[in-house]
Amino acid sequence: MARAKKPWRPLKGWHPSEWVAFKNVWQRAEKVIGSDLWLMQRDLRQEFVDGRLIMAVRFFAPNGTETMAIILEPACWQWLRINDALSITGWEAIPGWEADAHKEEKWDFRVRRRESDKLYPDADRKGPAGPPGPTGPAGRQGLQGKGATGPTGPVGATGPRFADAPSYRRKPGKKIKRNWRLHAAVELHRFREEEGRTPTGLELAERVNNKLNYCPDPSDVRKLIRFLLSE
């Protein structure tokens, strides 16, 4: 009886320039998909399911030795779930996967640059500088070797005054005296230790409310979570 084909294959030859850290791809995708965590989890995973993105995983022992490097086939993603930029779960459900084989190792998630740059271009990457432009013609010389003075141009239109510009200042309201972001960072760490996953903005906001009797906006909490996990 033929053995079932594993939904992954060995990564032969590691070339760092061909791969992008998954955390960076998450940040790029967020600019396209949006900041809603549920949509990010769903839509980004679908790119891997459909084969529009390709992921590799490298495993490192505690002493820094690389023990294995694989490329995930699209079939793998029927079991895997993306939680956030640093967490992918469901490995134990993959047929043939040894659940405890890499339990004590560090996992490095990478996405192939060829596909990721097409779907989610990196706005920070700049192309090569173009050639210098041609030098303009020299001005006409006067009788005494000085350039002739050109006519005075028309007076430009008056720009808008600062008083006319729309105001983007925050509306007055109750000032927040407590530093809720500091408490949220502590609670984020505790939640991930206790639950083994990243909380939603609402879950973390409720924890802050229990501590400070103040509930921050869940959308602000989600932004803080993304900032802390991107460091």
PDB file of C-alpha atoms in Angstrom, residues 11 14-16 19 55-61 64-71 102 105-110:
ATOM      1  CA  LEU A  11      13.386  23.359   1.517  1.00  0.00           C
ATOM      2  CA  TRP A  14      18.260  28.624   1.809  1.00  0.00           C
ATOM      3  CA  HIS A  15      18.606  32.030   0.130  1.00  0.00           C
ATOM      4  CA  PRO A  16      17.487  34.824   2.498  1.00  0.00           C
ATOM      5  CA  TRP A  19      12.061  35.026   1.484  1.00  0.00           C
ATOM      6  CA  MET A  55       5.278  29.639   3.251  1.00  0.00           C
ATOM      7  CA  ALA A  56       8.470  28.020   4.485  1.00  0.00           C
ATOM      8  CA  VAL A  57       9.193  27.066   8.097  1.00  0.00           C
ATOM      9  CA  ARG A  58      12.653  26.689   9.603  1.00  0.00           C
ATOM     10  CA  PHE A  59      13.220  24.961  12.934  1.00  0.00           C
ATOM     11  CA  PHE A  60      16.088  25.749  15.304  1.00  0.00           C
ATOM     12  CA  ALA A  61      17.260  23.830  18.357  1.00  0.00           C
ATOM     13  CA  GLY A  64      20.879  27.613  17.404  1.00  0.00           C
ATOM     14  CA  THR A  65      21.324  24.597  15.124  1.00  0.00           C
ATOM     15  CA  GLU A  66      18.843  24.397  12.256  1.00  0.00           C
ATOM     16  CA  THR A  67      17.147  21.000  12.507  1.00  0.00           C
ATOM     17  CA  MET A  68      14.741  21.152   9.568  1.00  0.00           C
ATOM     18  CA  ALA A  69      13.424  23.492   6.846  1.00  0.00           C
ATOM     19  CA  ILE A  70      10.255  22.784   4.875  1.00  0.00           C
ATOM     20  CA  ILE A  71       7.910  24.373   2.341  1.00  0.00           C
ATOM     21  CA  HIS A 102       9.686  20.448  17.406  1.00  0.00           C
ATOM     22  CA  GLU A 105      12.484  24.448  19.051  1.00  0.00           C
ATOM     23  CA  LYS A 106      12.181  27.962  17.689  1.00  0.00           C
ATOM     24  CA  TRP A 107      10.010  28.267  14.563  1.00  0.00           C
ATOM     25  CA  ASP A 108      10.804  30.814  11.856  1.00  0.00           C
ATOM     26  CA  PHE A 109       7.910  31.534   9.451  1.00  0.00           C
ATOM     27  CA  ARG A 110       8.891  32.882   6.013  1.00  0.00           C
TER      28      ARG A 110
END
